[in-house]
PDB file of C-alpha atoms in Angstrom:
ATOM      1  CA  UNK A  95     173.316-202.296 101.407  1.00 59.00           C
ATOM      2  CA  UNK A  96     174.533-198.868 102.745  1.00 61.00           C
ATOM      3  CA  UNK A  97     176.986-200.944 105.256  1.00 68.00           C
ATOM      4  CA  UNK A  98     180.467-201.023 105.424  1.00 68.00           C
ATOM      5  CA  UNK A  99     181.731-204.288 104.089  1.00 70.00           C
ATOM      6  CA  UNK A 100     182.542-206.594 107.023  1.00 67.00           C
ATOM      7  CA  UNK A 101     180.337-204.743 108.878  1.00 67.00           C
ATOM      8  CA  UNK A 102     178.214-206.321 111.935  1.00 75.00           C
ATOM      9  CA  UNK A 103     174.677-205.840 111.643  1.00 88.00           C
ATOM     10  CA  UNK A 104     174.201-203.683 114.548  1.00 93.00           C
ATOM     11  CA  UNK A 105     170.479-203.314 114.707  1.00 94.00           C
ATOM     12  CA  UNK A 106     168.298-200.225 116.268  1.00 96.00           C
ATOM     13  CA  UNK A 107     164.712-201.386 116.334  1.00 97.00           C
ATOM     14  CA  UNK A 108     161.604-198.677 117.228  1.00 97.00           C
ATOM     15  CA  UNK A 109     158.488-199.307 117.376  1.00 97.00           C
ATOM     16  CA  UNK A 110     155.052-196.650 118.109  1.00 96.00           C
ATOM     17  CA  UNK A 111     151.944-195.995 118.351  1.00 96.00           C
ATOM     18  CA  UNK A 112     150.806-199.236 120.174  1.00 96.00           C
ATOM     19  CA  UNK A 113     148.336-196.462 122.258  1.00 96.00           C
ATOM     20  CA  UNK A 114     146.534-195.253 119.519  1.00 96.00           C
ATOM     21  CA  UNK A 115     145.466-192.108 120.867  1.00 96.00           C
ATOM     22  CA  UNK A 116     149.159-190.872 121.609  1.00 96.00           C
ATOM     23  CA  UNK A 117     149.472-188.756 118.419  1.00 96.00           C
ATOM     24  CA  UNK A 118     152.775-187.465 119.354  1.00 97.00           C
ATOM     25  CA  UNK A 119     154.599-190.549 118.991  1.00 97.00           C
ATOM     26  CA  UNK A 120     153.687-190.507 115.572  1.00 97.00           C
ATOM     27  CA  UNK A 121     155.549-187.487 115.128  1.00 98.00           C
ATOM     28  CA  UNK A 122     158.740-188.438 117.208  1.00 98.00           C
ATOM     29  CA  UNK A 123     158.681-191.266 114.848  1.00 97.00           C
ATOM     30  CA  UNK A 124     158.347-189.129 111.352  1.00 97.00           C
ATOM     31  CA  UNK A 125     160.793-186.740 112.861  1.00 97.00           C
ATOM     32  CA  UNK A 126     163.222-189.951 113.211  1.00 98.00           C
ATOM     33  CA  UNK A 127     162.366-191.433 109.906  1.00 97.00           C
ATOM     34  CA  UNK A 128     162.924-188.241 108.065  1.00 97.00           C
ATOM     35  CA  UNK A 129     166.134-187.524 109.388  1.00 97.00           C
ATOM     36  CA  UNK A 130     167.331-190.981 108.659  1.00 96.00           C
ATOM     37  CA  UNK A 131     166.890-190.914 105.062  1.00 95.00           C
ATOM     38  CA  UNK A 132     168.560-187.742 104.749  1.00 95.00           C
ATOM     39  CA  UNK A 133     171.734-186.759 103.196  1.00 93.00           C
ATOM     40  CA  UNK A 134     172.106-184.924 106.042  1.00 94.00           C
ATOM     41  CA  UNK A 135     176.355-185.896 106.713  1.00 94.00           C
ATOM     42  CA  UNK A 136     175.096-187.252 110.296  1.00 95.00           C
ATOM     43  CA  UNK A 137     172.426-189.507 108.708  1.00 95.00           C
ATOM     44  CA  UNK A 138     174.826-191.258 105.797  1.00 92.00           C
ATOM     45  CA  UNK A 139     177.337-191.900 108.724  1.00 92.00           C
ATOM     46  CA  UNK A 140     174.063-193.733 110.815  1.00 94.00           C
ATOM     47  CA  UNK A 141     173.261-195.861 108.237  1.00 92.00           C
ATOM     48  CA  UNK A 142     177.081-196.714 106.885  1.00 89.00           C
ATOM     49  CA  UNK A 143     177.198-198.248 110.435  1.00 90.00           C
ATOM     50  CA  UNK A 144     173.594-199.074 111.791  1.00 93.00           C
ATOM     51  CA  UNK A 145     170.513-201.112 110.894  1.00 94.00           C
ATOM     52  CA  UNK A 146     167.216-199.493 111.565  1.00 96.00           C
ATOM     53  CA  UNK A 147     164.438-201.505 111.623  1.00 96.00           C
ATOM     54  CA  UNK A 148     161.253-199.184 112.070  1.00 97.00           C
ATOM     55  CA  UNK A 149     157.027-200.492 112.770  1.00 96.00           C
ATOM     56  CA  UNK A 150     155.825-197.066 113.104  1.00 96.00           C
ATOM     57  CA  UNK A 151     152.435-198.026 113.843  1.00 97.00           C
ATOM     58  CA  UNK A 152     151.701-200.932 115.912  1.00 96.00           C
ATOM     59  CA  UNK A 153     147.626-200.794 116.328  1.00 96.00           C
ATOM     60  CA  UNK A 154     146.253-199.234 112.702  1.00 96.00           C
ATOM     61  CA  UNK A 155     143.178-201.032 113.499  1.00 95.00           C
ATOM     62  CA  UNK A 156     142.748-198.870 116.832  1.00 96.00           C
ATOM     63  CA  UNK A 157     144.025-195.631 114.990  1.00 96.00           C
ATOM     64  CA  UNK A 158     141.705-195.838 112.327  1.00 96.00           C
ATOM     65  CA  UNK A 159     138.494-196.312 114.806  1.00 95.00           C
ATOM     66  CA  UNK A 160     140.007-193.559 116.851  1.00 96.00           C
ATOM     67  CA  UNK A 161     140.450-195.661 119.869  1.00 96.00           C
ATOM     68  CA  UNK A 162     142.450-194.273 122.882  1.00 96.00           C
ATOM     69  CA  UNK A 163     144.233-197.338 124.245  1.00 95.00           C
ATOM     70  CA  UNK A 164     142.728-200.164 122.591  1.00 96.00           C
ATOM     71  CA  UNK A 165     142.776-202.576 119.363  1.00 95.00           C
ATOM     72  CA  UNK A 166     140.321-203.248 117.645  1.00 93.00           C
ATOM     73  CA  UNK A 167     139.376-206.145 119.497  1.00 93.00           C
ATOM     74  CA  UNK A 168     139.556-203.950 122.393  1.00 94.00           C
ATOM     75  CA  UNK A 169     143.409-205.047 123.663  1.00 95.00           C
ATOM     76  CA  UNK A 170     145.524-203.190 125.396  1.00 94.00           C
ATOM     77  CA  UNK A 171     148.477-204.385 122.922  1.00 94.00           C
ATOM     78  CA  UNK A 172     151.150-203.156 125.094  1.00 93.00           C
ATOM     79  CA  UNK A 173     149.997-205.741 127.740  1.00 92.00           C
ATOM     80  CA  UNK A 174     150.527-208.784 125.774  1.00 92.00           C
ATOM     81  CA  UNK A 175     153.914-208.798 124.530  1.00 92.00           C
ATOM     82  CA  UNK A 176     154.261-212.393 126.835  1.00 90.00           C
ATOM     83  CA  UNK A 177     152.233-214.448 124.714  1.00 92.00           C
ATOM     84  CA  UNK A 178     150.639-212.315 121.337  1.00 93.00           C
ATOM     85  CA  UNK A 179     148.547-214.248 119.473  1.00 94.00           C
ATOM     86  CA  UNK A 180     148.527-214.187 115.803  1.00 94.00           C
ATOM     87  CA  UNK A 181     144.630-213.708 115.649  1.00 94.00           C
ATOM     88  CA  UNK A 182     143.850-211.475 118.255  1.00 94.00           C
ATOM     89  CA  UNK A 183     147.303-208.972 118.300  1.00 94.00           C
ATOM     90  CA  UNK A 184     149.236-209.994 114.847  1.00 95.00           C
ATOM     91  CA  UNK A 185     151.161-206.584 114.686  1.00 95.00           C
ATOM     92  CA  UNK A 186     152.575-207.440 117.989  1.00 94.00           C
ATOM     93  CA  UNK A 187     153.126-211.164 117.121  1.00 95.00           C
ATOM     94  CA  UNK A 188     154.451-210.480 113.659  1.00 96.00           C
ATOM     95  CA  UNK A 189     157.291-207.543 115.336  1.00 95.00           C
ATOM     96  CA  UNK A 190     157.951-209.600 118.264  1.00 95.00           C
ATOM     97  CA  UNK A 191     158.958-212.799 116.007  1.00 95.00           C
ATOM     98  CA  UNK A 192     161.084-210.740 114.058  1.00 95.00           C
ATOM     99  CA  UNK A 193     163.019-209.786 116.906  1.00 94.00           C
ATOM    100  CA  UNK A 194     163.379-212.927 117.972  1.00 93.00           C
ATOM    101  CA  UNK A 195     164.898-213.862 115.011  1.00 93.00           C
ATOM    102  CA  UNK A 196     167.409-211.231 114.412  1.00 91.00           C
ATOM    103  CA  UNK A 197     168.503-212.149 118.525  1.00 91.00           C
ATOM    104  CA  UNK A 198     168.847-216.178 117.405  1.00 90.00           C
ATOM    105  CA  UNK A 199     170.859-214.673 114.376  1.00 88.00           C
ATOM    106  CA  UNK A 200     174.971-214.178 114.780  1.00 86.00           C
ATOM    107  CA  UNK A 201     175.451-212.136 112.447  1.00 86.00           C
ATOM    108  CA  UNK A 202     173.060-209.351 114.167  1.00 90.00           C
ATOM    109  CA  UNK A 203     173.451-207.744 117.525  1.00 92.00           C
ATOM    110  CA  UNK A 204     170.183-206.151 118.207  1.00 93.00           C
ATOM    111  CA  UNK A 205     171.651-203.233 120.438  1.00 93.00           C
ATOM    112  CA  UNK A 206     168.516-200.911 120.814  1.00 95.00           C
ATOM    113  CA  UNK A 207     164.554-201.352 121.701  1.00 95.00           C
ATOM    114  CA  UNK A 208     162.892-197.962 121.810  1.00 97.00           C
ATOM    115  CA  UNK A 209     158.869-197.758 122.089  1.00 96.00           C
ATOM    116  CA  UNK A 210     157.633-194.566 121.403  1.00 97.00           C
ATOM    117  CA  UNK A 211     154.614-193.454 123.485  1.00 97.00           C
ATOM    118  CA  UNK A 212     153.371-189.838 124.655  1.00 97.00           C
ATOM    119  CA  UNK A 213     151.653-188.686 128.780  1.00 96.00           C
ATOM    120  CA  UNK A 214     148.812-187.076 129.071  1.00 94.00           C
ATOM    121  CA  UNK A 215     149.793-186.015 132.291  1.00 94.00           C
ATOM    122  CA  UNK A 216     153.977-185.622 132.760  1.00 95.00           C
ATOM    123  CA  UNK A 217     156.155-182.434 130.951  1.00 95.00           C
ATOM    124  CA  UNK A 218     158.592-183.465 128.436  1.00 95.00           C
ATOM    125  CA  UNK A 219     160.310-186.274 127.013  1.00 97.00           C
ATOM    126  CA  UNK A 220     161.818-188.621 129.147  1.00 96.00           C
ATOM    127  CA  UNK A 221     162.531-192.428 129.441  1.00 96.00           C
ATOM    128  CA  UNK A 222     161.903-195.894 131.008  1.00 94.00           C
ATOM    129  CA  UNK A 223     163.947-197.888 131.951  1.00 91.00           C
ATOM    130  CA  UNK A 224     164.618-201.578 133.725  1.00 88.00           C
ATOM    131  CA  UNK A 225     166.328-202.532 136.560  1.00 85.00           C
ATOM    132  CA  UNK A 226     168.803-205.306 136.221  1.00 82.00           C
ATOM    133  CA  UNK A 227     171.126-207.377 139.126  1.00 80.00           C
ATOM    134  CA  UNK A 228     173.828-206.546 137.001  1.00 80.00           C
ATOM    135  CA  UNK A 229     175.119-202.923 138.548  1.00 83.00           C
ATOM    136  CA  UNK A 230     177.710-202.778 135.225  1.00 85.00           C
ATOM    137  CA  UNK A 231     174.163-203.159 132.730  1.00 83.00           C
ATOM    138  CA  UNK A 232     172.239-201.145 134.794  1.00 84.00           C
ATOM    139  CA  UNK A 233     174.728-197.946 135.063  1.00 88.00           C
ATOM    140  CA  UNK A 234     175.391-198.283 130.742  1.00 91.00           C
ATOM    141  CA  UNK A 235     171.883-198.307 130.365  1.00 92.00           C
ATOM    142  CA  UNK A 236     171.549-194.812 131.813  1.00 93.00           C
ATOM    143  CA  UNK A 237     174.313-193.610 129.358  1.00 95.00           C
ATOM    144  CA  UNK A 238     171.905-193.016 126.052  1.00 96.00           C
ATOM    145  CA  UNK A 239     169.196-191.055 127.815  1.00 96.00           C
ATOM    146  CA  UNK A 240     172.082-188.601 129.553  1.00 96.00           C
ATOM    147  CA  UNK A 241     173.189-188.304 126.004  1.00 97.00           C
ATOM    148  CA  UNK A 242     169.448-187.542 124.511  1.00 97.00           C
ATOM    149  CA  UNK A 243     169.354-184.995 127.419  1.00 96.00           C
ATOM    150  CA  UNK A 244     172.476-183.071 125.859  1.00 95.00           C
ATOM    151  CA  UNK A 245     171.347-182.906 122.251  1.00 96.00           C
ATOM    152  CA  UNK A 246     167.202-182.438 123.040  1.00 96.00           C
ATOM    153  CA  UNK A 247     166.392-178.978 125.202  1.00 95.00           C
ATOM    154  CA  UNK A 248     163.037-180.779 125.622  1.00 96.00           C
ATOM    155  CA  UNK A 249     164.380-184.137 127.226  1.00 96.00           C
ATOM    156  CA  UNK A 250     164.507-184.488 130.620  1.00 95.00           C
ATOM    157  CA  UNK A 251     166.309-186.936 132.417  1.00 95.00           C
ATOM    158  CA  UNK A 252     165.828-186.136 135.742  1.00 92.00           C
ATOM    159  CA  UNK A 253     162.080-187.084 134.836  1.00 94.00           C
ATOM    160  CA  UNK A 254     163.436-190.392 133.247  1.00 95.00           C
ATOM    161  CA  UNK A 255     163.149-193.036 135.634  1.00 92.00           C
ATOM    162  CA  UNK A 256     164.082-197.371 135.748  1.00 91.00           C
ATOM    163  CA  UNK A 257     161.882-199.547 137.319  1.00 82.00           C
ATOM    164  CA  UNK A 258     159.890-203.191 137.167  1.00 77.00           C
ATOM    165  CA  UNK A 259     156.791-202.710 138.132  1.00 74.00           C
ATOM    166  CA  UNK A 260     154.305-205.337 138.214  1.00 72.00           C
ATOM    167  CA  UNK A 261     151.943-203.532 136.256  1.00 69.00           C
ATOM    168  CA  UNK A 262     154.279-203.495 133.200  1.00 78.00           C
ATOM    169  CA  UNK A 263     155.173-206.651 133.390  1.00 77.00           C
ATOM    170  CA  UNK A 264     153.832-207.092 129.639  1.00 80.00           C
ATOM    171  CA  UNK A 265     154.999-204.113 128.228  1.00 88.00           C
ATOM    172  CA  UNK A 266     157.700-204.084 125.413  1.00 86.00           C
ATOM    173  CA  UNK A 267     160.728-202.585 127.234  1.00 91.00           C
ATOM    174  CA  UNK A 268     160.002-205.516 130.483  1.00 87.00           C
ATOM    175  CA  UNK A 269     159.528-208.121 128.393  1.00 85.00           C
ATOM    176  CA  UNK A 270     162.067-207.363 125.755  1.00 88.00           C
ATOM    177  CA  UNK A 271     164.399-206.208 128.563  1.00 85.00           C
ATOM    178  CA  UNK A 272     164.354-209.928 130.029  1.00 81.00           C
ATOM    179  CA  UNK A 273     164.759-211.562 127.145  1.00 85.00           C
ATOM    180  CA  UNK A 274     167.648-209.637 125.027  1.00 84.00           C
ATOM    181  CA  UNK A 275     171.168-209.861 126.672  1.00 82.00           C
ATOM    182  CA  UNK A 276     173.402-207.808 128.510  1.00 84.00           C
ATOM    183  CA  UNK A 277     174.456-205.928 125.268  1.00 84.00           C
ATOM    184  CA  UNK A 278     170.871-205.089 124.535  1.00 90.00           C
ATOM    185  CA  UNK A 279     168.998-201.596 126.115  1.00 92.00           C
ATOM    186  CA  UNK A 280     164.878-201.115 125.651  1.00 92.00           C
ATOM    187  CA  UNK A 281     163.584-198.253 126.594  1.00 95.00           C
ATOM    188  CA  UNK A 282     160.026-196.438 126.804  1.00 95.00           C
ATOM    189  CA  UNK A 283     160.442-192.687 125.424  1.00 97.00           C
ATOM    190  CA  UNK A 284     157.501-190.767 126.421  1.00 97.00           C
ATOM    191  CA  UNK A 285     156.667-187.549 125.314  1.00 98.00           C
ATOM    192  CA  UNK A 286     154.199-184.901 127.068  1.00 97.00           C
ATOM    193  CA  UNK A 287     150.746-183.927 125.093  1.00 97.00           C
ATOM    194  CA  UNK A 288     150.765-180.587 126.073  1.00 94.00           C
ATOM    195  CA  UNK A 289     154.547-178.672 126.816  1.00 95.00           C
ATOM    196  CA  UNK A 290     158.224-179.164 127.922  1.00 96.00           C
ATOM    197  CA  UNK A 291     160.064-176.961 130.010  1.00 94.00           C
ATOM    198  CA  UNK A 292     163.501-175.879 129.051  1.00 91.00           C
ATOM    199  CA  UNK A 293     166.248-176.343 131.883  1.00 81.00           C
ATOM    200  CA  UNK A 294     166.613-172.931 133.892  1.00 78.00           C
ATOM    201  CA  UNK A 295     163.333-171.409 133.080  1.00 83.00           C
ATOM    202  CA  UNK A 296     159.908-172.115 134.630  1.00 85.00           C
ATOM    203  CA  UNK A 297     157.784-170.590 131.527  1.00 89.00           C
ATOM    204  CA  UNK A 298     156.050-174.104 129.513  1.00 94.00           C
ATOM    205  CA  UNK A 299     156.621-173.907 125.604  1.00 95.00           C
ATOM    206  CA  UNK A 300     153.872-175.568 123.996  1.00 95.00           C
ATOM    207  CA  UNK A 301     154.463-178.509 122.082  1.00 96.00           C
ATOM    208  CA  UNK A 302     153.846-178.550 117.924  1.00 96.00           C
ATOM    209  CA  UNK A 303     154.157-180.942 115.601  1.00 96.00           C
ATOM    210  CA  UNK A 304     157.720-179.744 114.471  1.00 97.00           C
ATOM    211  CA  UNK A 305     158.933-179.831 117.947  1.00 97.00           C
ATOM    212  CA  UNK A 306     158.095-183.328 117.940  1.00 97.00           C
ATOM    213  CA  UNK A 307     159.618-183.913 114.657  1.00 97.00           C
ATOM    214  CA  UNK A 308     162.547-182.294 116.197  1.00 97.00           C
ATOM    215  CA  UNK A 309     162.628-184.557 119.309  1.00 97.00           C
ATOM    216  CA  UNK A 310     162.663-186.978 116.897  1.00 97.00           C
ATOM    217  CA  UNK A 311     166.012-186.256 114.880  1.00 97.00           C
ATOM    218  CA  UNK A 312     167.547-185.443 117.965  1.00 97.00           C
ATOM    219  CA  UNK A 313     166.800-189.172 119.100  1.00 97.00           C
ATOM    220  CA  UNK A 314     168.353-190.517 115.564  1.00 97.00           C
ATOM    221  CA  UNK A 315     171.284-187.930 116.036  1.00 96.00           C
ATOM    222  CA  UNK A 316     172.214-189.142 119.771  1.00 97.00           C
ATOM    223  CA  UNK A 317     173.538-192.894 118.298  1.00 97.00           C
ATOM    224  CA  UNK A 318     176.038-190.786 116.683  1.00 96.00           C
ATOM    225  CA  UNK A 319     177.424-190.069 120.391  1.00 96.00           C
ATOM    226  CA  UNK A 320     176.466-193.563 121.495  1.00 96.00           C
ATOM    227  CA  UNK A 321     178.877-195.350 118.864  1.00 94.00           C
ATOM    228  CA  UNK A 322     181.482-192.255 119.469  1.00 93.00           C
ATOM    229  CA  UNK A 323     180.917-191.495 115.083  1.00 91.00           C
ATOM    230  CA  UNK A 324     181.368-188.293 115.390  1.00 91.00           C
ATOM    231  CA  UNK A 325     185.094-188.011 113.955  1.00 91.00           C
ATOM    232  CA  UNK A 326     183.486-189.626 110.411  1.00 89.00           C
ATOM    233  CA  UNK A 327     180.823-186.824 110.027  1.00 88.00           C
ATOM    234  CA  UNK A 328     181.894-184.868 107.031  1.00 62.00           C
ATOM    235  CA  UNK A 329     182.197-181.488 107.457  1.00 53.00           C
ATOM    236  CA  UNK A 330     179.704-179.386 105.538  1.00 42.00           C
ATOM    237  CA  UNK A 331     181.308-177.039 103.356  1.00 35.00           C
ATOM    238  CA  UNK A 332     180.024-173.471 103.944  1.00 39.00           C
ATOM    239  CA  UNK A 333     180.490-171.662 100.837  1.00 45.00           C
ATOM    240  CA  UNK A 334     182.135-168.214 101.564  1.00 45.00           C
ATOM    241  CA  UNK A 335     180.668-165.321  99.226  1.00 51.00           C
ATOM    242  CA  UNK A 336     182.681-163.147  97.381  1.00 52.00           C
ATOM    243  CA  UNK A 337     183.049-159.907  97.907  1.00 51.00           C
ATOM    244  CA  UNK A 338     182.672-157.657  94.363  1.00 52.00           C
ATOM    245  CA  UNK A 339     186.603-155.678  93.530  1.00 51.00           C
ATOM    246  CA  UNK A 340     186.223-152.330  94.900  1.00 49.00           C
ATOM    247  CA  UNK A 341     187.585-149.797  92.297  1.00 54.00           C
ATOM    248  CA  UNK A 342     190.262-147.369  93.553  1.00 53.00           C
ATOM    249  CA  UNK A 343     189.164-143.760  94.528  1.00 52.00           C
ATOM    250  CA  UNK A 344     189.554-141.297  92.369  1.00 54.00           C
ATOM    251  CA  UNK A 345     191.999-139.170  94.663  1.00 51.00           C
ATOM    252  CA  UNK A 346     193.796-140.248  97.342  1.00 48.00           C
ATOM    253  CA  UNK A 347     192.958-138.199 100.825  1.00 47.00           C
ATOM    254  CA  UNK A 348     194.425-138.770 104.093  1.00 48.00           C
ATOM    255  CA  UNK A 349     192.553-141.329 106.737  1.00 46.00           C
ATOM    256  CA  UNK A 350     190.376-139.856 109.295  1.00 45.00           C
ATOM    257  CA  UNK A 351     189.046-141.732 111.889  1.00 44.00           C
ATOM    258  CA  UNK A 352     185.277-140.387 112.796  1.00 46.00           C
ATOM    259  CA  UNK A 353     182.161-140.146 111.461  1.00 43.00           C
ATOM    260  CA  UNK A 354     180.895-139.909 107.884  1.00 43.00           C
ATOM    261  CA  UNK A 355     181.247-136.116 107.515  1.00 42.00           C
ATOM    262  CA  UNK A 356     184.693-136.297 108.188  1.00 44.00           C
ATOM    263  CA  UNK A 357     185.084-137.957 104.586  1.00 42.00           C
ATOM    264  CA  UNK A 358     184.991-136.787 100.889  1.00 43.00           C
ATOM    265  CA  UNK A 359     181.154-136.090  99.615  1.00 46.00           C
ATOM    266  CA  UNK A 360     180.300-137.321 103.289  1.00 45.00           C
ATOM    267  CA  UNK A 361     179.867-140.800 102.223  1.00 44.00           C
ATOM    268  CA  UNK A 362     182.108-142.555 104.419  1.00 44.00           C
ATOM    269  CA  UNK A 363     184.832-144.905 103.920  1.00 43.00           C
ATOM    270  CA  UNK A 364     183.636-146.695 100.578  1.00 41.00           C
ATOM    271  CA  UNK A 365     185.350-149.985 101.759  1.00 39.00           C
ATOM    272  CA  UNK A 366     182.914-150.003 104.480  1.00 40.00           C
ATOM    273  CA  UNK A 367     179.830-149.890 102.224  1.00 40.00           C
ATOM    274  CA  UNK A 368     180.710-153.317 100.959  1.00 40.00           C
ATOM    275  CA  UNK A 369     177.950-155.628 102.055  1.00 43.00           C
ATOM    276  CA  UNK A 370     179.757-158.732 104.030  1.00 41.00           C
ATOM    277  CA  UNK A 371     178.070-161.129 104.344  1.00 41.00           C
ATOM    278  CA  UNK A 372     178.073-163.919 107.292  1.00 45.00           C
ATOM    279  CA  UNK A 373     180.072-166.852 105.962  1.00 41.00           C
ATOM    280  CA  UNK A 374     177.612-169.225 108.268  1.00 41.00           C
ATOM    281  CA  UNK A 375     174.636-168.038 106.143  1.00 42.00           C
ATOM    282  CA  UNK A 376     175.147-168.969 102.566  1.00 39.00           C
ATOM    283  CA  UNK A 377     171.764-166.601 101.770  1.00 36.00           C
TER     284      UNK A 377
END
């Protein structure tokens, strides 16, 4: 309903926590989600123009039993996006029909796939990527992370990397990747346990739970570069505070330039007692 009438659907879908010991991508994901329904003047412009479809959680059943990799039937869900079954991995059957659906449907354009997963052993956040024929696809597909690596201190994208490895062959991003068209980009975004290193410096900043959060709304604010938005942002209005009337002096004495002493009762120029405030800090 927020949509601009007329509007294509143009759909961003995310999906996390199919490892259910990554903890962090929980947090990416609430940073994202939080953000989104803001009325922060970034977020209202996101969703006058985009469709977010969000499955924060893709193995509760492995979360709950405090699994590290596995379902509760002891899958490794992000292995079996080639054939889920709707006993044995329904979360991943149930998300990946749904996508199918919104591809078979013209009036949607499903533009993004990002799985959200965290290392255990790399710094940072950085992304996956697939390797297509098509040089064109390939080089736009490197466009959103370079733009995630302006707006995030903690994103790396020399550390991002595009590949099709055999190995991950039924992972989300390669199997979504060969299925979705040319207008369509998945990605992994991975996010380090532990620390990220800020560009210039060699000193690791530990991650917390806001950083992550912040990762997060720095994903959500980067498809405000993607789809070049930025000119509809509204500008936040910073209210100025006003300054109290000074009342006149009671004499008038001639202007000294110097120090304190130099003035009547040693008090100084009372103009420059006046507490000004900074206009950026309405507090």
């Amino acid at each position: 309903d927020n949509l601009r009438e007329g509007a294509e659907q143009k759909v961003v879908f995310i999906t996390g926590r199919v490892h259910p010991g990554e903890t962090p991508s929980s947090f990416v994901c609430q940073g994202i989600i939080d953000f989104l329904v803001s009325q922060h003047p970034i977020a209202r412009v996101l969703r006058e123009h985009l469709v977010f479809k969000i499955a924060p959680m893709l193995n509760p059943d492995g979360v709950y039993l405090g699994n590290y990799r596995c379902s509760l039937m002891g899958f490794d869900l992000n292995r079996h996006w080639l054939d889920p079954s709707p006993w044995a991995h329904p979360t991943l059957h149930g998300v990946k029909q749904l996508i199918i659906q919104m591809y078979n449907d013209p009036k949607t354009s499903l533009e993004f796939y990002i799985d959200i997963h965290a290392h255990s052993t790399m710094m940072n956040g950085f992304m996956y990527g697939n390797i297509f024929e098509d040089e064109e696809r390939f080089q736009r597909q490197a466009i959103f992370p370079k733009l995630l690596c302006q707006n995030a201190e903690d994103f790396s994208y020399s550390s991002t990397s595009f590949n099709r490895d055999a190995v991950k062959a039924g992972t989300g991003r390669r199997f979504l990747g060969g299925l979705l068209d040319h207008t369509s980009y998945c990605y992994t975004l991975e996010v380090s346990f532990y620390s990220y290193i800020v560009g210039g410096t060699t000193a690791a900043v530990p991650y917390t739970e806001e950083a992550y959060m912040k990762l997060g709304r720095n994903v959500a604010r980067t498809f405000l570069d993607y789809y070049r938005l930025n000119p509809l942002v509204e500008k936040m209005a910073v209210p100025v505070p006003r300054l109290r009337k000074e009342k006149p002096p009671p004499y008038k004495h001639p202007f000294v330039r110097g120090s304190a002493s130099n003035y009547p009762n040693g008090k100084g120029d009372k103009k420059s007692s006046v507490n000004h405030k900074d206009p950026s800090n309405p507090f």
